[in-house]
XYZ file of C-alpha atoms in Angstrom:
661
model
C 13.601 -4.502 -21.500
C 13.766 -3.380 -17.865
C 10.342 -2.961 -16.248
C 9.558 -1.441 -12.837
C 6.191 -2.021 -11.160
C 4.869 0.409 -8.545
C 1.566 -0.449 -6.916
C -0.479 -1.590 -3.958
C -1.720 -5.058 -2.979
C -3.268 -5.568 -6.430
C 0.288 -5.893 -7.780
C 2.257 -7.069 -4.730
C 4.269 -10.273 -4.943
C 3.782 -11.566 -1.411
C 2.645 -15.029 -0.450
C 2.692 -17.951 -2.818
C 1.897 -18.803 -5.479
C 2.318 -15.310 -6.890
C -0.594 -15.183 -9.327
C -0.242 -11.443 -9.941
C 0.184 -9.809 -13.322
C 3.904 -8.835 -12.941
C 4.812 -12.493 -12.341
C 2.492 -13.666 -15.126
C 3.963 -11.047 -17.468
C 7.414 -12.459 -16.783
C 6.173 -15.943 -17.716
C 4.311 -14.767 -20.811
C 7.378 -12.950 -22.145
C 9.473 -16.109 -21.567
C 11.714 -14.416 -19.060
C 13.312 -12.089 -21.622
C 12.740 -8.950 -19.505
C 13.973 -7.885 -16.109
C 10.807 -7.177 -14.134
C 11.190 -5.700 -10.663
C 8.012 -5.685 -8.606
C 8.166 -2.946 -5.963
C 4.448 -3.018 -5.160
C 3.372 -3.413 -1.539
C -0.004 -3.601 0.235
C -1.257 -0.186 1.327
C 0.964 1.841 -1.033
C -0.475 5.244 -1.883
C 0.616 7.682 -4.565
C 2.450 9.706 -1.885
C 4.393 6.633 -0.762
C 5.161 5.656 -4.343
C 6.305 9.157 -5.334
C 8.782 9.382 -2.470
C 9.945 5.801 -2.823
C 10.434 6.146 -6.583
C 12.439 9.371 -6.336
C 14.501 8.297 -3.337
C 15.130 4.631 -4.090
C 14.741 3.532 -7.712
C 14.373 6.499 -10.097
C 18.092 6.506 -10.938
C 17.921 2.955 -12.215
C 17.787 2.220 -15.929
C 14.132 1.552 -16.676
C 12.522 1.197 -20.061
C 8.999 1.066 -18.624
C 7.414 2.009 -15.302
C 4.008 0.431 -14.638
C 1.953 2.264 -12.001
C -1.175 0.640 -10.514
C -2.333 2.942 -7.699
C -5.470 4.595 -6.386
C -7.177 1.994 -4.242
C -5.389 3.043 -1.045
C -5.389 6.806 -1.624
C -9.044 7.397 -0.805
C -9.073 5.109 2.239
C -8.896 6.270 5.841
C -5.350 7.072 6.836
C -3.059 9.611 8.366
C -2.995 12.369 5.753
C 0.013 12.188 3.414
C -0.948 14.615 0.691
C 1.458 15.634 -2.059
C 5.077 14.546 -1.842
C 7.316 17.606 -2.201
C 10.993 16.691 -2.693
C 12.275 20.082 -1.618
C 10.722 19.531 1.819
C 12.234 16.080 2.171
C 14.816 17.014 4.794
C 16.617 13.680 4.931
C 16.753 13.163 1.164
C 20.558 13.439 1.149
C 21.188 11.227 4.159
C 22.811 7.866 3.440
C 20.606 4.792 3.731
C 21.068 3.203 7.104
C 20.141 -0.178 8.463
C 17.279 0.143 10.937
C 17.979 -2.252 13.787
C 14.807 -4.201 14.514
C 14.905 -4.664 18.268
C 12.572 -7.238 19.781
C 9.224 -5.806 20.833
C 6.435 -7.762 22.469
C 3.753 -8.870 20.009
C 0.292 -8.593 21.548
C -2.925 -9.923 20.067
C -5.864 -7.557 19.599
C -9.467 -8.362 20.404
C -11.079 -7.783 17.015
C -14.565 -8.605 18.301
C -14.802 -5.721 20.772
C -17.027 -2.760 19.947
C -14.901 0.281 19.130
C -16.178 3.341 20.977
C -13.709 5.738 19.352
C -14.863 8.360 16.874
C -14.572 7.219 13.285
C -11.439 8.282 11.406
C -12.639 10.157 8.313
C -9.408 11.553 6.860
C -7.900 9.939 3.754
C -4.289 9.512 2.656
C -4.519 11.803 -0.367
C -7.166 13.813 -2.155
C -7.684 13.388 -5.915
C -5.625 16.572 -6.413
C -2.780 15.158 -4.293
C -3.061 11.919 -6.215
C -2.634 13.665 -9.563
C 0.395 15.656 -8.390
C 2.104 12.556 -7.001
C 1.621 10.678 -10.268
C 2.874 13.713 -12.206
C 6.069 13.694 -10.116
C 6.681 10.025 -11.011
C 5.927 10.749 -14.672
C 8.295 13.746 -14.847
C 11.105 11.877 -13.147
C 10.664 8.897 -15.474
C 10.464 10.991 -18.656
C 13.746 12.743 -17.857
C 15.428 9.372 -18.302
C 13.445 8.441 -21.388
C 11.212 5.933 -19.600
C 7.716 5.014 -20.779
C 5.005 5.212 -18.131
C 1.991 2.901 -18.167
C -0.761 3.893 -15.739
C -3.280 1.193 -14.869
C -6.613 2.792 -14.037
C -8.312 0.601 -11.398
C -12.011 -0.011 -10.985
C -13.908 -0.791 -7.795
C -16.013 -3.875 -7.305
C -19.330 -2.212 -6.437
C -20.933 -5.565 -5.605
C -18.813 -6.092 -2.493
C -20.492 -4.843 0.740
C -19.290 -1.460 1.962
C -17.189 -0.732 5.058
C -16.241 -4.342 5.794
C -12.814 -3.128 6.972
C -14.394 -0.743 9.505
C -13.565 -1.418 13.136
C -17.217 -2.248 13.907
C -17.984 -4.028 10.627
C -18.977 -7.253 12.399
C -21.831 -5.448 14.176
C -23.640 -4.488 10.937
C -26.184 -6.738 9.257
C -25.908 -6.892 5.462
C -28.737 -7.709 3.069
C -28.234 -11.157 1.566
C -25.550 -12.227 4.040
C -26.730 -14.377 6.929
C -23.833 -14.738 9.333
C -23.959 -15.616 13.015
C -21.573 -13.330 14.847
C -23.161 -12.272 18.144
C -21.351 -14.905 20.201
C -18.008 -13.619 18.887
C -18.621 -9.991 19.889
C -17.950 -8.092 23.119
C -18.618 -4.581 24.390
C -17.492 -2.500 27.333
C -20.468 -0.144 27.533
C -24.094 -0.921 28.333
C -25.161 0.286 24.869
C -22.671 -1.990 23.093
C -23.769 -4.986 25.161
C -27.414 -4.177 24.421
C -26.615 -4.109 20.687
C -24.958 -7.530 20.949
C -28.015 -8.862 22.805
C -30.276 -7.597 20.001
C -27.983 -9.204 17.417
C -28.212 -12.504 19.297
C -32.018 -12.278 19.323
C -31.971 -11.496 15.602
C -29.773 -14.498 14.828
C -31.772 -16.838 17.098
C -35.079 -15.977 15.434
C -36.458 -13.947 18.363
C -37.471 -11.273 15.899
C -40.084 -9.360 17.897
C -37.610 -8.820 20.746
C -34.839 -7.892 18.320
C -37.066 -5.306 16.597
C -38.046 -3.728 19.908
C -34.446 -3.525 21.109
C -33.139 -2.211 17.774
C -35.761 0.550 17.890
C -34.859 1.467 21.451
C -31.137 1.610 20.640
C -31.866 3.652 17.502
C -33.407 6.396 19.650
C -30.243 6.806 21.719
C -27.457 9.299 21.136
C -24.560 6.865 20.897
C -22.259 5.068 18.479
C -24.620 2.103 18.365
C -27.754 3.956 17.216
C -26.982 4.027 13.459
C -25.876 0.385 13.534
C -29.054 -0.633 15.351
C -31.235 1.203 12.817
C -29.357 -0.402 9.925
C -29.919 -3.824 11.460
C -33.581 -2.993 12.082
C -34.025 -2.144 8.395
C -32.382 -5.420 7.324
C -34.583 -7.413 9.704
C -37.768 -5.657 8.509
C -36.767 -6.336 4.913
C -36.372 -10.011 5.801
C -39.981 -9.877 7.016
C -41.041 -8.453 3.638
C -41.873 -4.984 4.971
C -42.165 -2.649 1.995
C -41.686 0.989 2.986
C -40.032 1.257 6.401
C -36.707 -0.452 5.533
C -36.232 1.862 2.541
C -37.138 4.963 4.580
C -34.705 4.039 7.369
C -31.848 3.270 5.001
C -32.333 6.405 2.888
C -31.964 8.520 6.011
C -28.937 6.571 7.208
C -27.281 6.770 3.769
C -26.855 10.522 4.294
C -24.513 9.910 7.253
C -20.808 10.349 6.575
C -18.708 7.297 7.276
C -19.221 3.550 7.681
C -22.885 3.660 8.718
C -23.851 5.719 5.679
C -21.873 3.487 3.325
C -23.355 0.245 4.707
C -26.863 1.707 4.584
C -26.371 2.805 0.964
C -25.173 -0.667 0.009
C -28.080 -2.383 1.780
C -30.509 0.000 0.101
C -29.011 -0.778 -3.314
C -29.568 -4.514 -2.722
C -33.221 -3.976 -1.735
C -33.914 -1.653 -4.660
C -32.238 -4.024 -7.087
C -34.398 -6.896 -5.897
C -37.459 -4.679 -6.395
C -36.356 -3.985 -9.986
C -35.624 -0.286 -9.350
C -32.333 -0.727 -11.193
C -31.394 2.913 -11.823
C -31.816 4.036 -8.212
C -30.103 0.842 -7.028
C -27.023 1.716 -9.124
C -27.001 5.250 -7.699
C -26.929 3.985 -4.127
C -24.396 1.330 -5.063
C -22.107 4.092 -6.328
C -22.791 6.156 -3.219
C -21.756 3.207 -1.062
C -18.388 3.069 -2.843
C -17.796 6.821 -2.875
C -18.627 7.203 0.812
C -16.673 4.162 1.976
C -13.312 5.160 3.437
C -12.732 1.751 5.006
C -12.305 -0.531 2.008
C -9.334 0.017 -0.265
C -11.119 0.613 -3.548
C -10.764 3.502 -5.937
C -13.227 6.402 -6.079
C -14.376 8.172 -9.248
C -12.315 11.314 -8.576
C -9.071 9.346 -8.661
C -10.052 7.495 -11.816
C -10.739 10.840 -13.499
C -7.257 12.106 -12.668
C -5.636 9.036 -14.240
C -7.725 9.510 -17.382
C -6.577 13.135 -17.633
C -2.924 12.073 -17.353
C -3.292 10.062 -20.568
C -2.781 13.350 -22.410
C 0.772 13.640 -21.025
C 3.534 12.725 -23.514
C 5.118 9.328 -22.845
C 2.147 8.181 -20.776
C -0.179 5.325 -21.683
C -3.266 4.332 -19.695
C -4.647 0.826 -19.388
C -8.219 1.353 -18.192
C -9.483 -1.747 -16.413
C -13.046 -0.596 -17.071
C -12.459 -1.590 -20.699
C -10.946 -4.952 -19.766
C -12.728 -6.274 -16.669
C -16.190 -6.497 -15.128
C -17.324 -6.849 -11.483
C -17.240 -10.632 -11.976
C -13.452 -10.312 -12.388
C -13.007 -9.129 -8.795
C -13.143 -11.406 -5.830
C -13.411 -8.777 -3.125
C -13.530 -4.974 -3.100
C -10.606 -4.225 -5.432
C -8.391 -7.235 -6.121
C -8.656 -8.895 -9.545
C -9.106 -12.647 -9.663
C -6.297 -14.850 -10.948
C -8.044 -14.977 -14.329
C -8.254 -11.181 -14.393
C -4.540 -10.926 -13.580
C -3.912 -13.074 -16.633
C -5.968 -10.691 -18.765
C -4.001 -7.702 -17.431
C -0.693 -9.468 -18.081
C -1.730 -10.398 -21.619
C -2.728 -6.809 -22.382
C 0.553 -5.495 -21.005
C 2.527 -8.091 -22.973
C 0.889 -6.837 -26.166
C 1.383 -3.203 -25.193
C 5.068 -3.718 -24.405
C 5.860 -6.113 -27.251
C 9.293 -5.455 -28.711
C 9.529 -4.497 -32.411
C 9.981 -7.362 -34.843
C 13.513 -8.715 -34.706
C 14.188 -7.217 -31.241
C 13.547 -10.267 -29.074
C 17.007 -10.466 -27.480
C 16.828 -11.176 -23.759
C 17.666 -8.346 -21.360
C 20.943 -8.642 -19.518
C 20.064 -9.686 -15.961
C 16.590 -10.807 -17.048
C 14.383 -12.264 -14.342
C 11.541 -11.535 -11.945
C 12.504 -9.840 -8.682
C 10.232 -8.832 -5.804
C 11.239 -5.992 -3.517
C 9.138 -5.296 -0.444
C 9.358 -1.622 0.606
C 7.540 -0.193 3.606
C 3.859 0.625 3.014
C 4.567 3.938 4.765
C 7.448 5.041 2.534
C 6.064 8.595 2.580
C 7.014 8.904 6.238
C 10.086 6.640 6.293
C 11.512 5.279 3.074
C 14.189 3.144 4.732
C 12.457 0.225 6.478
C 11.124 -2.762 4.580
C 7.736 -4.434 4.639
C 9.127 -6.954 7.118
C 10.167 -4.178 9.499
C 6.854 -2.326 9.097
C 4.838 -5.357 10.202
C 7.387 -6.593 12.773
C 7.981 -9.765 10.794
C 11.643 -9.950 11.785
C 13.899 -8.836 14.624
C 17.642 -8.390 14.979
C 18.410 -11.022 17.598
C 21.195 -13.592 17.701
C 20.293 -17.181 16.864
C 22.011 -18.341 20.044
C 19.761 -16.047 22.120
C 16.591 -17.338 20.467
C 17.627 -20.971 20.870
C 18.861 -20.479 24.424
C 15.698 -18.806 25.689
C 13.495 -21.262 23.787
C 15.281 -24.228 25.404
C 14.942 -22.642 28.846
C 11.218 -22.065 28.364
C 10.696 -25.659 27.238
C 12.377 -26.921 30.418
C 9.929 -24.865 32.468
C 7.010 -26.061 30.347
C 7.907 -29.698 31.083
C 7.488 -28.992 34.788
C 4.052 -27.472 34.184
C 2.877 -30.258 31.825
C 1.515 -31.859 29.800
C 4.349 -32.566 27.400
C 2.184 -34.621 25.039
C -0.153 -32.335 23.072
C -2.396 -35.242 22.052
C -3.506 -35.641 25.667
C -3.995 -32.009 26.658
C -3.280 -28.343 26.023
C 0.263 -27.263 26.990
C 0.902 -24.738 29.756
C 3.556 -22.079 29.315
C 5.668 -20.289 31.918
C 5.375 -16.570 32.587
C 7.804 -14.724 30.273
C 10.588 -12.668 31.801
C 11.228 -10.475 28.739
C 9.766 -9.401 25.406
C 11.968 -11.986 23.706
C 10.561 -14.778 25.868
C 6.999 -13.480 25.387
C 7.401 -13.709 21.622
C 8.912 -17.197 21.812
C 5.929 -18.322 23.894
C 3.615 -16.733 21.308
C 5.329 -18.870 18.678
C 5.061 -22.005 20.821
C 1.398 -21.300 21.562
C 0.612 -20.774 17.877
C 2.560 -23.696 16.406
C 1.369 -26.176 19.047
C -1.960 -26.081 17.214
C -0.390 -27.305 13.971
C -0.445 -31.068 13.258
C 3.368 -31.124 12.942
C 3.855 -30.206 16.605
C 2.593 -33.077 18.733
C 4.691 -32.651 21.887
C 7.335 -30.604 23.661
C 9.851 -33.043 22.168
C 8.914 -31.791 18.703
C 9.536 -28.194 19.775
C 12.889 -29.269 21.183
C 13.669 -30.944 17.847
C 12.921 -27.704 15.999
C 13.956 -24.932 18.366
C 13.206 -21.523 16.852
C 16.414 -19.867 15.738
C 15.649 -16.705 13.796
C 14.127 -13.329 14.576
C 11.481 -13.887 11.922
C 10.241 -17.022 13.699
C 9.215 -15.031 16.780
C 7.712 -11.991 15.074
C 4.154 -11.145 14.120
C 3.912 -14.211 11.860
C 5.039 -17.249 13.873
C 3.783 -19.454 11.038
C 7.163 -18.739 9.419
C 8.517 -21.261 11.927
C 6.196 -23.902 10.425
C 7.106 -22.919 6.862
C 10.776 -23.625 7.583
C 9.904 -27.145 8.736
C 7.534 -27.718 5.826
C 10.197 -26.559 3.374
C 12.490 -29.337 4.598
C 9.809 -32.032 4.311
C 8.861 -30.737 0.855
C 12.500 -31.073 -0.210
C 12.521 -34.644 1.117
C 9.323 -35.476 -0.797
C 10.627 -33.869 -3.979
C 13.810 -35.926 -3.730
C 11.662 -39.083 -3.870
C 9.553 -37.930 -6.834
C 8.766 -39.535 -9.198
C 10.387 -42.780 -8.114
C 8.628 -42.710 -4.763
C 5.337 -43.854 -6.261
C 1.814 -42.342 -6.236
C 2.014 -41.261 -2.593
C 5.191 -39.237 -3.111
C 3.741 -37.683 -6.246
C 0.560 -36.727 -4.343
C 2.661 -34.964 -1.705
C 4.637 -33.087 -4.349
C 1.390 -31.787 -5.853
C 0.292 -30.385 -2.488
C 3.552 -29.424 -0.780
C 6.190 -27.329 -2.561
C 9.553 -26.274 -1.163
C 9.472 -23.230 -3.470
C 6.102 -22.138 -2.086
C 7.229 -22.479 1.542
C 10.423 -20.549 0.807
C 8.529 -17.742 -0.947
C 6.171 -17.335 1.980
C 8.978 -16.363 4.360
C 9.551 -12.729 3.353
C 12.723 -12.246 5.472
C 14.122 -15.325 3.629
C 15.182 -18.716 4.942
C 18.999 -18.602 4.835
C 20.672 -21.149 2.540
C 22.708 -22.488 5.433
C 19.622 -23.234 7.573
C 20.071 -26.645 9.183
C 17.652 -29.351 8.060
C 16.257 -31.387 10.957
C 13.698 -34.019 9.977
C 11.860 -36.428 12.216
C 11.437 -39.520 10.064
C 10.409 -42.150 12.617
C 7.180 -44.042 11.931
C 5.771 -43.282 15.400
C 5.959 -39.545 14.692
C 4.155 -40.026 11.359
C 1.318 -41.789 13.188
C 1.138 -39.051 15.817
C 0.904 -36.342 13.154
C -1.895 -38.211 11.408
C -3.724 -38.672 14.706
C -3.519 -34.947 15.391
C -4.911 -34.205 11.932
C -7.889 -36.449 12.664
C -8.499 -34.841 16.051
C -8.356 -31.329 14.604
C -10.600 -32.351 11.728
C -13.297 -33.438 14.157
C -13.246 -30.024 15.872
C -13.321 -27.665 12.865
C -17.026 -27.545 12.049
C -16.570 -24.661 9.595
C -14.891 -27.041 7.133
C -18.338 -28.498 6.455
C -20.291 -25.221 6.438
C -21.108 -22.598 3.834
C -18.874 -19.880 5.312
C -19.085 -17.353 2.490
C -21.241 -14.807 4.319
C -19.212 -15.144 7.514
C -15.940 -14.677 5.649
C -17.203 -11.497 3.960
C -18.349 -9.757 7.135
C -15.186 -10.744 9.038
C -12.696 -9.951 6.253
C -10.994 -7.370 8.470
C -10.061 -10.060 10.994
C -8.245 -12.450 8.668
C -7.321 -10.693 5.432
C -3.807 -9.464 6.271
C -2.614 -12.731 7.784
C -3.952 -14.791 4.893
C -2.462 -12.327 2.403
C 1.021 -13.151 3.669
C 0.288 -16.867 3.315
C -1.717 -17.126 0.109
C -0.956 -13.798 -1.589
C -2.464 -10.327 -1.411
C -4.262 -10.810 -4.715
C -7.786 -12.190 -4.768
C -8.205 -15.922 -4.565
C -11.194 -18.216 -4.286
C -9.889 -19.527 -0.960
C -10.893 -16.214 0.611
C -14.458 -17.506 0.895
C -13.923 -20.700 2.849
C -11.624 -21.669 5.757
C -8.670 -22.482 3.506
C -6.166 -21.808 6.290
C -7.536 -24.662 8.420
C -7.890 -26.960 5.442
C -4.357 -26.335 4.171
C -2.964 -26.892 7.668
C -4.548 -30.334 7.765
C -3.245 -31.123 4.282
C 0.253 -30.105 5.381
C 0.101 -32.514 8.313
C -1.120 -35.381 6.137
C 1.617 -34.702 3.574
C 4.319 -34.884 6.237
C 2.851 -38.118 7.634
C 2.660 -39.533 4.118
C 6.262 -38.581 3.359
C 7.616 -40.204 6.521
C 5.509 -43.363 6.309
C 6.561 -43.797 2.672
C 10.224 -43.542 3.610
C 9.713 -46.022 6.478
C 7.612 -48.422 4.361
C 4.822 -48.190 6.937
C 2.111 -49.289 4.505
C -0.766 -49.037 6.965
C -0.088 -45.404 7.924
C 0.800 -44.536 4.346
C -2.504 -45.964 3.109
C -4.542 -44.079 5.714
C -2.706 -40.840 5.018
C -3.110 -41.191 1.246
C -6.844 -41.854 1.635
C -7.280 -38.864 3.943
C -5.340 -36.599 1.597
C -7.604 -37.576 -1.277
C -10.696 -36.724 0.800
C -9.297 -33.371 1.934
C -8.526 -32.445 -1.672
C -12.111 -33.374 -2.633
C -13.386 -31.170 0.190
C -11.295 -28.276 -1.074
C -12.662 -28.761 -4.599
C -16.242 -28.420 -3.330
C -15.388 -25.206 -1.492
C -13.611 -23.840 -4.560
C -16.604 -24.598 -6.806
C -19.023 -22.564 -4.722
C -16.508 -19.781 -4.143
C -16.287 -19.412 -7.926
C -20.071 -19.286 -8.127
C -20.098 -16.470 -5.571
C -17.723 -14.422 -7.698
C -19.765 -14.975 -10.821
C -23.089 -14.128 -9.185
C -21.908 -11.419 -6.789
C -23.768 -13.048 -3.906
C -23.755 -16.414 -2.081
C -25.960 -18.497 -4.382
C -26.580 -22.243 -4.314
C -26.294 -22.494 -0.531
C -28.610 -25.489 -0.301
C -26.613 -27.456 -2.882
C -23.372 -26.360 -1.214
C -24.460 -27.619 2.188
C -25.737 -30.861 0.655
C -22.396 -31.634 -0.990
C -20.525 -30.872 2.221
C -22.871 -33.045 4.276
C -22.298 -35.917 1.848
C -18.538 -35.586 2.346
C -18.616 -35.388 6.135
C -19.242 -39.136 6.783
C -16.138 -40.008 4.755
C -14.002 -38.451 7.510
C -15.668 -40.283 10.415
C -13.193 -43.169 10.518
C -14.116 -46.178 12.632
C -10.527 -47.031 13.542
C -8.275 -44.301 14.890
C -4.578 -44.241 14.058
C -2.366 -46.185 16.424
C -0.024 -43.629 17.977
C 1.962 -45.997 20.130
C 5.722 -46.178 19.420
């Protein structure tokens, strides 16, 4: 059987491991089908309709699985209904889009956004239905079954957390300190930040007065200030005023109305007014154009399409509950398993027809999330993950920049922060961005290390410079795997944490097979890496904090980057600083691999002990992340903090690693 998957981030096979239902379906059916996953984060029905007709409809498909609707009702440039007859370039041959180097610039995500809120959505429910009908008609002409997955929204996740000013809102039940991370250009924005700081520091009388004053102004901050005032008054057990404020705010169109409706639902639920709480909870979802979660109108259209011949609908409302969603719309890994199992049953071949499909396997394609406007470029091109630049140019400019950096000093990153020269071109600016980013990783301890691993590829100097690190980690993982299992417990521990397959999957533009392997395997380097891990560990306080509330209200700042590393699907690591923790584990694994090869028993023993402790720390974070999902709110915070505080002393080593040669 040949199966095509069209969908958004709930189905997309990016990051690793790929714990999404298309991959799980492939495993459950023992690899007898050819499953092509063409889902991509941000895909709407308009994108999928054009992409399907232009790129894959002529293929031989037995089944097309469509999981769409979460992105259609979110704020976007309007796409509407895809109309093939208006597609002027539909007959043009596919051309390679040269990805010239452009300068990657970081954005300040903590600055108050003074722009008017964008209220348009990608498609209306009517557009959505017509786009799905186009896919269905095209598929039926070739005798293809269509399975529509009808999504559900996680109503328990706070509204508007992807809004540009999400970090400025206070949310009932989520105590996060953010004021020191925020900035504003106008007097009103700075006054709001000052009130937030007073709120977070316990200066409640001053915060109330300033929130009230800001709420009387005609500005972008007034609704946010009133929302925060209501949350603060509720914290002080005020009965009537918080409800009155939030009911008025809930009538506002946009992020402020959605956040107010959600906060009101939490207060009413706590007061046992369950029916009204559910109404405001639904209003929060329906009025929220910032989070990618389906609205009722789109669900209704999918239900109506079940009457079409050759169309089957898998309604997630009959399969999952809110506890099966980690964030606003993405099913947990366990929920993906349930979806895959249901699909496996639905698509089961008749008895006696279990012969494997010719060309069977699981393949991930990564089209552009904006296929409606330009069907040619890939996901990598859309996000500037890769550039068309010669390896010799990348290496040459990188070497030149390192020579200049040596003159500026320091060259040893264990003794100080490196200084970088002023770039002379966009190419050099991106190389410096890569150097600046990777110099924070435990693997890069000096300019000599950067010289050892000069960046070579366009994808190492794009928007995700961590690809540079993944290439190095892939090589060390291969070295560790070559020693397993004969390398002893240490080598086996590394293999459990570091996988060459995982590192290769994470690099979407693909690490070429002929990529040169360059390993530093001297014992002195292993000690330096371990020392850098220890130094970083002592400066990342969040590793020993309950960060669940902070992670929720800052999801906009980190979600996309972590999606490319860990996968777009929901994962428990979304609710603790997994990125920092995994980075430390990577450094320890490399140190452990080298010291094992060099028979440096002292460094190997220290690295093995530290790895065990880091894994224990991760297990504690995972346990309380799971509890959050099950409860729908950050419960057990006192126990969480207690367990973390008990682990902290284990990392305060009396004897630091000797880093001398």
